[in-house]
């Protein structure tokens, strides 16, 4: 009887923890408040094992041996991947291999733009004037953009294919896997098995495409193709949903950008316009980063923080509040940074590399920040051409979540602009 009660209590505790983590990553204002408290209270760093200032977060990124990505390893249900490896020679080789197979940002832009054109034309021809931002728009655009890494080696996936759900569930596990309930764990493991089987069924073609045909290279190709898929696809889809959530809350910015797009003969290939939209994409993600907090494993006792005044014990974990670093006034140039809480796509960073901090920093930054931005710019370009785009549901059910992942975001638009575009 006691064992059953304890088991139920444990399951309930995991359910509460999973819900709390899933909700927290979608509360940027609350996370910014916590980060501000940690920044103003140096003792809180050690008590909470948390860094929140720009200098402290970057210091942790720059010391991967002291703050290890191995904290991700328990959540890698689809197998080992560079994101969970120690920063050693093996990680350097894996990262170099991934970079070799990655098309240029321009190639991502071209593929994403072609799919965005197709989808926007289909939406405008459809009398419903309603669609789901996730399944009907972002999922196919990101899949087409990412497909440049695999050519014809992977078969096409039609809309609604179960493999997209498998990618979603495996990707979500990276965020909240450590607190997931038994049911969520089982679902992620089943999706990981299906994804691995699908990739391995295409291995001969993938090995030939990547120029790694030897038997001894099979596992490396399978591991890295699988990893690129379950990290790259769901994370970029979520980034698109988050930036639209932020942009639709800023109708003035939306109207200005929609006006600029209407003035362009071909907005998808208009380079000055794409550069403008790229700055807005990064600023929107600064307010709603896909990974606002990150965990790092501490393999040995270490002094940390940019001032070296905090101590972390071996075996503990440190939380990096990336969102805190993005809103630290010290991250911006005195003559051009302005108030971090103000929306400004043209703000000047004290350290130019911080422009991409939503994707990490130093050697552990995402391998494709520019490719992701180009994909999102192409997607945004299409959305800005839909007259009076707005949420299709009331505020309390605008989005549907499955754990930490946005799984549905219905939108609606009008047949014609009818007096101006706006959210």
CSV table of C-alpha atoms in Angstrom, one decimal:
chain,number,residue,atom,x,y,z
A,1,UNK,CA,0.0,0.0,0.0
A,2,UNK,CA,2.8,2.4,1.0
A,3,UNK,CA,4.8,1.5,-2.1
A,4,UNK,CA,1.8,2.2,-4.4
A,5,UNK,CA,1.2,5.6,-2.7
A,6,UNK,CA,4.8,6.5,-3.1
A,7,UNK,CA,4.8,5.5,-6.7
A,8,UNK,CA,1.7,7.6,-7.4
A,9,UNK,CA,3.2,10.5,-5.6
A,10,UNK,CA,6.4,10.2,-7.7
A,11,UNK,CA,4.4,10.1,-10.9
A,12,UNK,CA,2.4,13.1,-9.8
A,13,UNK,CA,5.6,14.9,-9.0
A,14,UNK,CA,7.0,14.2,-12.5
A,15,UNK,CA,3.8,15.4,-14.1
A,16,UNK,CA,4.0,18.7,-12.1
A,17,UNK,CA,7.6,19.1,-13.0
A,18,UNK,CA,7.1,18.4,-16.7
A,19,UNK,CA,4.2,20.9,-16.8
A,20,UNK,CA,6.2,23.5,-15.0
A,21,UNK,CA,9.2,23.2,-17.3
A,22,UNK,CA,7.0,23.2,-20.4
A,23,UNK,CA,5.2,26.3,-19.3
A,24,UNK,CA,8.4,28.1,-18.1
A,25,UNK,CA,10.0,28.2,-21.5
A,26,UNK,CA,7.0,30.1,-22.9
A,27,UNK,CA,7.1,32.8,-20.2
A,28,UNK,CA,9.8,35.2,-21.4
A,29,UNK,CA,8.8,38.0,-19.2
A,30,UNK,CA,9.0,35.9,-16.0
A,31,UNK,CA,12.3,34.5,-17.1
A,32,UNK,CA,13.6,38.0,-17.8
A,33,UNK,CA,12.5,39.0,-14.3
A,34,UNK,CA,14.3,36.1,-12.7
A,35,UNK,CA,17.4,36.9,-14.8
A,36,UNK,CA,17.3,40.5,-13.6
A,37,UNK,CA,17.2,39.3,-10.0
A,38,UNK,CA,20.2,37.1,-10.5
A,39,UNK,CA,22.1,39.9,-12.3
A,40,UNK,CA,21.5,42.3,-9.4
A,41,UNK,CA,22.1,39.7,-6.6
A,42,UNK,CA,25.6,38.1,-7.1
A,43,UNK,CA,25.0,35.7,-4.2
A,44,UNK,CA,22.0,34.2,-6.1
A,45,UNK,CA,24.4,32.8,-8.8
A,46,UNK,CA,25.9,30.4,-6.3
A,47,UNK,CA,22.7,29.6,-4.4
A,48,UNK,CA,20.7,28.9,-7.6
A,49,UNK,CA,23.7,27.6,-9.7
A,50,UNK,CA,22.5,30.1,-12.4
A,51,UNK,CA,24.2,32.6,-14.6
A,52,UNK,CA,22.2,35.4,-16.2
A,53,UNK,CA,24.4,38.3,-17.2
A,54,UNK,CA,25.9,38.6,-20.7
A,55,UNK,CA,29.5,38.2,-19.5
A,56,UNK,CA,28.7,35.2,-17.2
A,57,UNK,CA,26.7,33.4,-19.9
A,58,UNK,CA,29.3,33.9,-22.6
A,59,UNK,CA,32.0,32.9,-20.1
A,60,UNK,CA,30.2,29.6,-19.6
A,61,UNK,CA,29.9,29.1,-23.4
A,62,UNK,CA,33.6,29.7,-23.8
A,63,UNK,CA,34.5,27.1,-21.2
A,64,UNK,CA,32.9,23.9,-22.5
A,65,UNK,CA,35.3,21.7,-20.6
A,66,UNK,CA,34.1,23.2,-17.3
A,67,UNK,CA,30.4,23.5,-18.4
A,68,UNK,CA,29.7,20.4,-20.4
A,69,UNK,CA,26.9,19.8,-23.0
A,70,UNK,CA,26.8,16.3,-21.6
A,71,UNK,CA,23.8,17.6,-19.6
A,72,UNK,CA,21.8,17.0,-22.8
A,73,UNK,CA,22.9,13.4,-23.2
A,74,UNK,CA,20.1,11.7,-21.1
A,75,UNK,CA,17.5,13.4,-23.4
A,76,UNK,CA,19.1,12.2,-26.7
A,77,UNK,CA,16.6,9.4,-27.3
A,78,UNK,CA,17.4,9.1,-31.0
A,79,UNK,CA,21.1,8.3,-30.3
A,80,UNK,CA,24.3,10.2,-29.7
A,81,UNK,CA,24.7,13.5,-31.5
A,82,UNK,CA,27.2,16.5,-31.4
A,83,UNK,CA,24.8,18.6,-29.3
A,84,UNK,CA,25.4,16.3,-26.3
A,85,UNK,CA,29.1,15.5,-26.7
A,86,UNK,CA,32.0,16.8,-24.7
A,87,UNK,CA,34.0,19.5,-26.4
A,88,UNK,CA,36.9,17.3,-27.4
A,89,UNK,CA,38.5,16.0,-30.6
A,90,UNK,CA,35.5,13.8,-31.4
A,91,UNK,CA,33.1,16.7,-31.1
A,92,UNK,CA,35.4,18.8,-33.3
A,93,UNK,CA,35.4,16.1,-36.0
A,94,UNK,CA,31.6,15.6,-35.8
A,95,UNK,CA,31.0,19.3,-36.1
A,96,UNK,CA,33.4,19.6,-39.1
A,97,UNK,CA,31.6,16.7,-40.8
A,98,UNK,CA,28.2,18.4,-40.2
A,99,UNK,CA,29.4,21.7,-41.6
A,100,UNK,CA,30.7,20.0,-44.7
A,101,UNK,CA,27.3,18.6,-45.5
A,102,UNK,CA,25.5,21.9,-44.8
A,103,UNK,CA,24.4,24.0,-47.8
A,104,UNK,CA,25.1,27.7,-47.8
A,105,UNK,CA,22.7,30.2,-46.4
A,106,UNK,CA,21.8,31.3,-49.9
A,107,UNK,CA,20.8,27.7,-50.8
A,108,UNK,CA,18.6,27.5,-47.7
A,109,UNK,CA,17.0,30.8,-48.7
A,110,UNK,CA,16.3,29.7,-52.3
A,111,UNK,CA,14.7,26.4,-51.2
A,112,UNK,CA,12.7,28.0,-48.4
A,113,UNK,CA,11.5,30.8,-50.7
A,114,UNK,CA,10.4,28.4,-53.4
A,115,UNK,CA,8.2,26.5,-50.9
A,116,UNK,CA,6.9,29.8,-49.4
A,117,UNK,CA,5.9,31.0,-52.8
A,118,UNK,CA,4.0,27.8,-53.5
A,119,UNK,CA,2.2,27.7,-50.1
A,120,UNK,CA,1.2,31.4,-50.3
A,121,UNK,CA,-0.2,31.0,-53.8
A,122,UNK,CA,-2.2,28.0,-52.6
A,123,UNK,CA,-3.5,29.8,-49.5
A,124,UNK,CA,-4.6,32.8,-51.6
A,125,UNK,CA,-6.3,30.5,-54.1
A,126,UNK,CA,-8.2,28.7,-51.3
A,127,UNK,CA,-11.4,30.3,-50.2
A,128,UNK,CA,-11.1,29.2,-46.6
A,129,UNK,CA,-8.5,32.0,-45.8
A,130,UNK,CA,-7.5,30.0,-42.7
A,131,UNK,CA,-4.5,27.8,-42.1
A,132,UNK,CA,-2.3,26.4,-39.3
A,133,UNK,CA,1.0,28.2,-39.0
A,134,UNK,CA,2.8,25.0,-37.8
A,135,UNK,CA,1.5,22.1,-40.0
A,136,UNK,CA,0.3,24.0,-43.0
A,137,UNK,CA,3.2,26.4,-43.4
A,138,UNK,CA,6.4,26.1,-41.2
A,139,UNK,CA,6.7,22.4,-41.3
A,140,UNK,CA,6.9,22.1,-45.1
A,141,UNK,CA,9.0,25.2,-45.5
A,142,UNK,CA,11.6,24.0,-43.0
A,143,UNK,CA,11.6,20.5,-44.5
A,144,UNK,CA,12.3,21.8,-48.0
A,145,UNK,CA,15.0,24.1,-46.7
A,146,UNK,CA,16.7,21.3,-44.7
A,147,UNK,CA,16.4,18.9,-47.6
A,148,UNK,CA,19.3,20.6,-49.4
A,149,UNK,CA,21.6,18.6,-47.1
A,150,UNK,CA,20.1,15.3,-48.3
A,151,UNK,CA,19.3,15.8,-52.0
A,152,UNK,CA,17.2,12.9,-53.3
A,153,UNK,CA,18.6,10.5,-50.7
A,154,UNK,CA,15.6,11.0,-48.5
A,155,UNK,CA,12.1,10.3,-49.9
A,156,UNK,CA,9.6,13.2,-49.9
A,157,UNK,CA,7.3,13.5,-47.0
A,158,UNK,CA,3.7,14.5,-47.8
A,159,UNK,CA,1.7,16.9,-45.5
A,160,UNK,CA,0.6,15.2,-42.4
A,161,UNK,CA,3.2,12.4,-42.6
A,162,UNK,CA,3.8,10.7,-39.2
A,163,UNK,CA,7.5,11.3,-39.5
A,164,UNK,CA,6.9,15.0,-38.8
A,165,UNK,CA,5.4,14.0,-35.5
A,166,UNK,CA,8.3,11.7,-34.8
A,167,UNK,CA,10.7,14.6,-35.4
A,168,UNK,CA,8.6,16.8,-33.1
A,169,UNK,CA,8.5,14.4,-30.2
A,170,UNK,CA,12.2,13.6,-30.3
A,171,UNK,CA,13.0,17.3,-30.5
A,172,UNK,CA,10.7,18.2,-27.6
A,173,UNK,CA,12.6,15.6,-25.5
A,174,UNK,CA,15.7,17.7,-25.7
A,175,UNK,CA,13.9,20.5,-23.8
A,176,UNK,CA,12.0,18.7,-21.1
A,177,UNK,CA,13.0,15.0,-21.3
A,178,UNK,CA,14.6,15.0,-17.9
A,179,UNK,CA,11.2,15.8,-16.3
A,180,UNK,CA,8.9,14.0,-18.8
A,181,UNK,CA,6.3,11.6,-17.6
A,182,UNK,CA,6.5,7.9,-18.3
A,183,UNK,CA,4.0,8.3,-21.2
A,184,UNK,CA,5.9,11.1,-22.8
A,185,UNK,CA,9.2,9.2,-22.4
A,186,UNK,CA,7.7,6.1,-24.1
A,187,UNK,CA,6.3,8.3,-27.0
A,188,UNK,CA,9.7,9.8,-27.5
A,189,UNK,CA,11.4,6.5,-27.5
A,190,UNK,CA,8.9,5.1,-30.0
A,191,UNK,CA,9.4,8.1,-32.3
A,192,UNK,CA,13.2,7.8,-32.0
A,193,UNK,CA,13.0,4.2,-33.1
A,194,UNK,CA,10.8,5.0,-36.1
A,195,UNK,CA,13.1,7.9,-37.1
A,196,UNK,CA,16.2,5.8,-36.9
A,197,UNK,CA,14.6,3.0,-38.9
A,198,UNK,CA,13.5,5.4,-41.6
A,199,UNK,CA,17.0,7.0,-41.9
A,200,UNK,CA,18.8,3.6,-41.9
A,201,UNK,CA,16.5,2.4,-44.7
A,202,UNK,CA,18.0,5.2,-46.9
A,203,UNK,CA,21.6,4.8,-45.8
A,204,UNK,CA,23.2,3.6,-49.0
A,205,UNK,CA,21.9,6.7,-50.9
A,206,UNK,CA,22.9,9.0,-48.0
A,207,UNK,CA,26.4,7.5,-47.8
A,208,UNK,CA,26.9,8.0,-51.5
A,209,UNK,CA,25.6,11.6,-51.3
A,210,UNK,CA,27.9,12.5,-48.4
A,211,UNK,CA,30.9,10.8,-50.0
A,212,UNK,CA,31.2,8.3,-47.1
A,213,UNK,CA,30.5,4.9,-48.7
A,214,UNK,CA,32.6,2.7,-46.5
A,215,UNK,CA,30.9,0.2,-44.1
A,216,UNK,CA,32.9,1.7,-41.2
A,217,UNK,CA,31.2,5.1,-42.0
A,218,UNK,CA,27.6,3.8,-41.8
A,219,UNK,CA,27.1,4.7,-38.2
A,220,UNK,CA,28.6,8.2,-38.5
A,221,UNK,CA,26.3,9.0,-41.4
A,222,UNK,CA,23.2,7.5,-39.7
A,223,UNK,CA,24.0,9.4,-36.5
A,224,UNK,CA,24.5,12.7,-38.1
A,225,UNK,CA,21.6,12.6,-40.5
A,226,UNK,CA,19.3,11.6,-37.7
A,227,UNK,CA,20.6,14.3,-35.5
A,228,UNK,CA,20.4,17.0,-38.2
A,229,UNK,CA,16.7,16.1,-38.7
A,230,UNK,CA,15.5,15.9,-35.1
A,231,UNK,CA,17.4,19.0,-34.0
A,232,UNK,CA,17.1,21.2,-37.1
A,233,UNK,CA,13.5,20.7,-38.2
A,234,UNK,CA,11.5,21.0,-35.0
A,235,UNK,CA,13.7,23.8,-33.6
A,236,UNK,CA,13.4,25.9,-36.7
A,237,UNK,CA,9.6,25.3,-36.9
A,238,UNK,CA,9.3,26.4,-33.3
A,239,UNK,CA,11.4,29.5,-34.0
A,240,UNK,CA,9.0,30.5,-36.8
A,241,UNK,CA,6.0,30.1,-34.4
A,242,UNK,CA,7.7,32.1,-31.7
A,243,UNK,CA,8.7,35.0,-33.9
A,244,UNK,CA,5.2,35.2,-35.3
A,245,UNK,CA,3.7,35.2,-31.8
A,246,UNK,CA,5.9,38.2,-31.0
A,247,UNK,CA,5.4,40.0,-34.3
A,248,UNK,CA,1.6,39.7,-34.2
A,249,UNK,CA,1.7,41.4,-30.8
A,250,UNK,CA,3.4,44.4,-32.5
A,251,UNK,CA,0.8,45.5,-35.1
A,252,UNK,CA,2.7,48.7,-35.9
A,253,UNK,CA,5.9,46.7,-36.8
A,254,UNK,CA,3.8,44.2,-38.8
A,255,UNK,CA,2.1,47.0,-40.9
A,256,UNK,CA,5.5,48.6,-41.6
A,257,UNK,CA,7.0,45.3,-42.8
A,258,UNK,CA,4.0,44.4,-44.8
A,259,UNK,CA,4.1,47.7,-46.5
A,260,UNK,CA,7.8,47.2,-47.4
A,261,UNK,CA,7.0,43.8,-48.8
A,262,UNK,CA,4.2,45.2,-51.0
A,263,UNK,CA,6.5,47.7,-52.4
A,264,UNK,CA,8.9,45.1,-53.7
A,265,UNK,CA,8.6,43.5,-57.1
A,266,UNK,CA,9.9,40.2,-55.9
A,267,UNK,CA,10.3,40.3,-52.1
A,268,UNK,CA,11.8,36.8,-51.8
A,269,UNK,CA,14.8,37.8,-53.9
A,270,UNK,CA,15.0,41.5,-52.8
A,271,UNK,CA,18.3,41.4,-50.9
A,272,UNK,CA,18.0,44.8,-49.0
A,273,UNK,CA,14.5,43.7,-47.9
A,274,UNK,CA,15.8,40.3,-46.8
A,275,UNK,CA,18.5,41.9,-44.8
A,276,UNK,CA,15.9,44.1,-43.1
A,277,UNK,CA,13.7,41.1,-42.3
A,278,UNK,CA,16.7,39.3,-41.1
A,279,UNK,CA,17.4,42.0,-38.5
A,280,UNK,CA,13.7,41.8,-37.4
A,281,UNK,CA,13.9,38.0,-37.2
A,282,UNK,CA,16.8,38.2,-34.7
A,283,UNK,CA,15.1,40.9,-32.7
A,284,UNK,CA,11.9,39.0,-32.5
A,285,UNK,CA,13.8,35.9,-31.3
A,286,UNK,CA,15.6,37.9,-28.8
A,287,UNK,CA,12.2,38.5,-27.1
A,288,UNK,CA,11.1,34.9,-27.5
A,289,UNK,CA,14.2,32.7,-27.9
A,290,UNK,CA,13.6,29.0,-28.7
A,291,UNK,CA,16.0,28.0,-25.9
A,292,UNK,CA,15.7,30.7,-23.3
A,293,UNK,CA,17.5,28.6,-20.7
A,294,UNK,CA,20.2,25.9,-21.1
A,295,UNK,CA,21.7,23.4,-18.7
A,296,UNK,CA,25.4,22.5,-18.4
A,297,UNK,CA,27.0,19.6,-16.5
A,298,UNK,CA,29.9,20.5,-14.1
A,299,UNK,CA,32.4,17.5,-14.4
A,300,UNK,CA,34.7,18.9,-11.7
A,301,UNK,CA,34.7,21.7,-9.0
A,302,UNK,CA,35.0,25.0,-10.8
A,303,UNK,CA,35.1,28.7,-10.1
A,304,UNK,CA,32.7,30.4,-12.5
A,305,UNK,CA,31.2,33.7,-13.6
A,306,UNK,CA,33.2,36.3,-15.4
A,307,UNK,CA,34.6,37.5,-12.0
A,308,UNK,CA,35.4,33.9,-10.9
A,309,UNK,CA,33.6,34.5,-7.6
A,310,UNK,CA,31.0,31.7,-7.8
A,311,UNK,CA,31.8,28.0,-7.2
A,312,UNK,CA,30.0,24.9,-8.6
A,313,UNK,CA,30.6,21.4,-7.2
A,314,UNK,CA,31.5,18.4,-9.4
A,315,UNK,CA,28.4,16.6,-10.5
A,316,UNK,CA,26.1,19.6,-10.3
A,317,UNK,CA,24.4,21.4,-13.1
A,318,UNK,CA,24.5,25.1,-13.9
A,319,UNK,CA,21.6,26.9,-15.7
A,320,UNK,CA,22.5,29.4,-18.4
A,321,UNK,CA,19.8,32.1,-18.7
A,322,UNK,CA,20.4,33.0,-22.3
A,323,UNK,CA,17.4,35.3,-22.2
A,324,UNK,CA,19.1,37.2,-19.4
A,325,UNK,CA,22.2,37.7,-21.5
A,326,UNK,CA,20.1,39.0,-24.4
A,327,UNK,CA,18.5,41.7,-22.1
A,328,UNK,CA,21.6,42.6,-20.2
A,329,UNK,CA,22.3,46.4,-20.8
A,330,UNK,CA,26.0,45.6,-20.8
A,331,UNK,CA,25.5,43.6,-24.0
A,332,UNK,CA,24.9,46.7,-26.0
A,333,UNK,CA,27.1,49.6,-27.2
A,334,UNK,CA,26.6,52.8,-25.2
A,335,UNK,CA,26.0,54.8,-28.3
A,336,UNK,CA,23.6,52.5,-30.1
A,337,UNK,CA,22.2,49.8,-27.8
A,338,UNK,CA,19.4,51.7,-26.1
A,339,UNK,CA,17.0,50.2,-23.6
A,340,UNK,CA,17.2,46.4,-24.0
A,341,UNK,CA,13.4,46.2,-23.3
A,342,UNK,CA,12.7,48.4,-26.3
A,343,UNK,CA,12.1,46.7,-29.7
A,344,UNK,CA,14.9,47.8,-32.0
A,345,UNK,CA,16.1,45.6,-34.9
A,346,UNK,CA,19.0,48.1,-35.6
A,347,UNK,CA,20.5,48.1,-32.1
A,348,UNK,CA,24.3,47.9,-31.8
A,349,UNK,CA,25.9,45.1,-29.8
A,350,UNK,CA,29.0,45.8,-27.8
A,351,UNK,CA,30.3,42.4,-29.2
A,352,UNK,CA,29.0,41.8,-32.8
A,353,UNK,CA,29.0,38.1,-32.3
A,354,UNK,CA,26.2,38.5,-29.7
A,355,UNK,CA,23.8,39.2,-32.5
A,356,UNK,CA,23.4,35.4,-32.9
A,357,UNK,CA,23.4,34.5,-29.2
A,358,UNK,CA,19.9,33.1,-29.5
A,359,UNK,CA,21.7,30.2,-31.2
A,360,UNK,CA,24.4,29.9,-28.5
A,361,UNK,CA,28.0,31.2,-28.6
A,362,UNK,CA,31.6,30.2,-29.2
A,363,UNK,CA,32.3,26.6,-30.2
A,364,UNK,CA,28.9,25.3,-28.9
A,365,UNK,CA,26.8,27.6,-31.1
A,366,UNK,CA,24.3,26.1,-33.5
A,367,UNK,CA,26.1,25.0,-36.6
A,368,UNK,CA,23.7,26.9,-38.9
A,369,UNK,CA,22.6,30.2,-37.5
A,370,UNK,CA,22.6,32.0,-40.8
A,371,UNK,CA,20.8,29.2,-42.6
A,372,UNK,CA,18.1,29.3,-39.9
A,373,UNK,CA,17.7,33.0,-40.3
A,374,UNK,CA,17.5,32.8,-44.1
A,375,UNK,CA,14.8,30.1,-43.7
A,376,UNK,CA,12.8,32.2,-41.3
A,377,UNK,CA,13.1,35.3,-43.5
A,378,UNK,CA,11.7,33.3,-46.5
A,379,UNK,CA,8.8,32.1,-44.4
A,380,UNK,CA,8.1,35.6,-43.0
A,381,UNK,CA,8.2,37.1,-46.5
A,382,UNK,CA,5.3,34.9,-47.5
A,383,UNK,CA,3.3,35.6,-44.4
A,384,UNK,CA,3.7,39.4,-44.8
A,385,UNK,CA,1.9,39.1,-48.2
A,386,UNK,CA,-1.3,37.7,-46.6
A,387,UNK,CA,-3.8,40.7,-46.1
A,388,UNK,CA,-4.7,41.4,-42.5
A,389,UNK,CA,-3.2,38.2,-41.1
A,390,UNK,CA,-4.4,37.6,-37.6
A,391,UNK,CA,-5.0,34.9,-35.1
A,392,UNK,CA,-8.0,32.7,-36.0
A,393,UNK,CA,-8.9,31.9,-32.4
A,394,UNK,CA,-9.6,34.0,-29.3
A,395,UNK,CA,-6.6,34.8,-27.1
A,396,UNK,CA,-7.1,31.9,-24.7
A,397,UNK,CA,-6.8,29.3,-27.4
A,398,UNK,CA,-4.6,30.9,-30.0
A,399,UNK,CA,-2.0,28.2,-29.6
A,400,UNK,CA,-2.1,24.6,-28.6
A,401,UNK,CA,0.9,23.1,-26.8
A,402,UNK,CA,2.1,19.6,-26.3
A,403,UNK,CA,4.6,19.9,-23.4
A,404,UNK,CA,7.2,22.5,-24.4
A,405,UNK,CA,6.2,22.4,-28.1
A,406,UNK,CA,3.7,24.6,-30.0
A,407,UNK,CA,1.8,22.1,-32.1
A,408,UNK,CA,-0.9,24.3,-33.5
A,409,UNK,CA,-1.4,28.0,-34.2
A,410,UNK,CA,-4.4,28.7,-36.5
A,411,UNK,CA,-4.2,32.0,-38.5
A,412,UNK,CA,-6.7,33.7,-40.8
A,413,UNK,CA,-6.4,36.5,-43.4
A,414,UNK,CA,-8.7,38.4,-45.8
A,415,UNK,CA,-9.0,38.1,-49.5
A,416,UNK,CA,-7.8,41.7,-50.0
A,417,UNK,CA,-6.0,44.2,-47.8
A,418,UNK,CA,-9.2,46.2,-47.4
A,419,UNK,CA,-7.9,49.3,-45.7
A,420,UNK,CA,-4.5,48.3,-44.5
A,421,UNK,CA,-2.6,45.3,-43.1
A,422,UNK,CA,-2.5,44.6,-39.5
A,423,UNK,CA,-2.5,42.0,-36.8
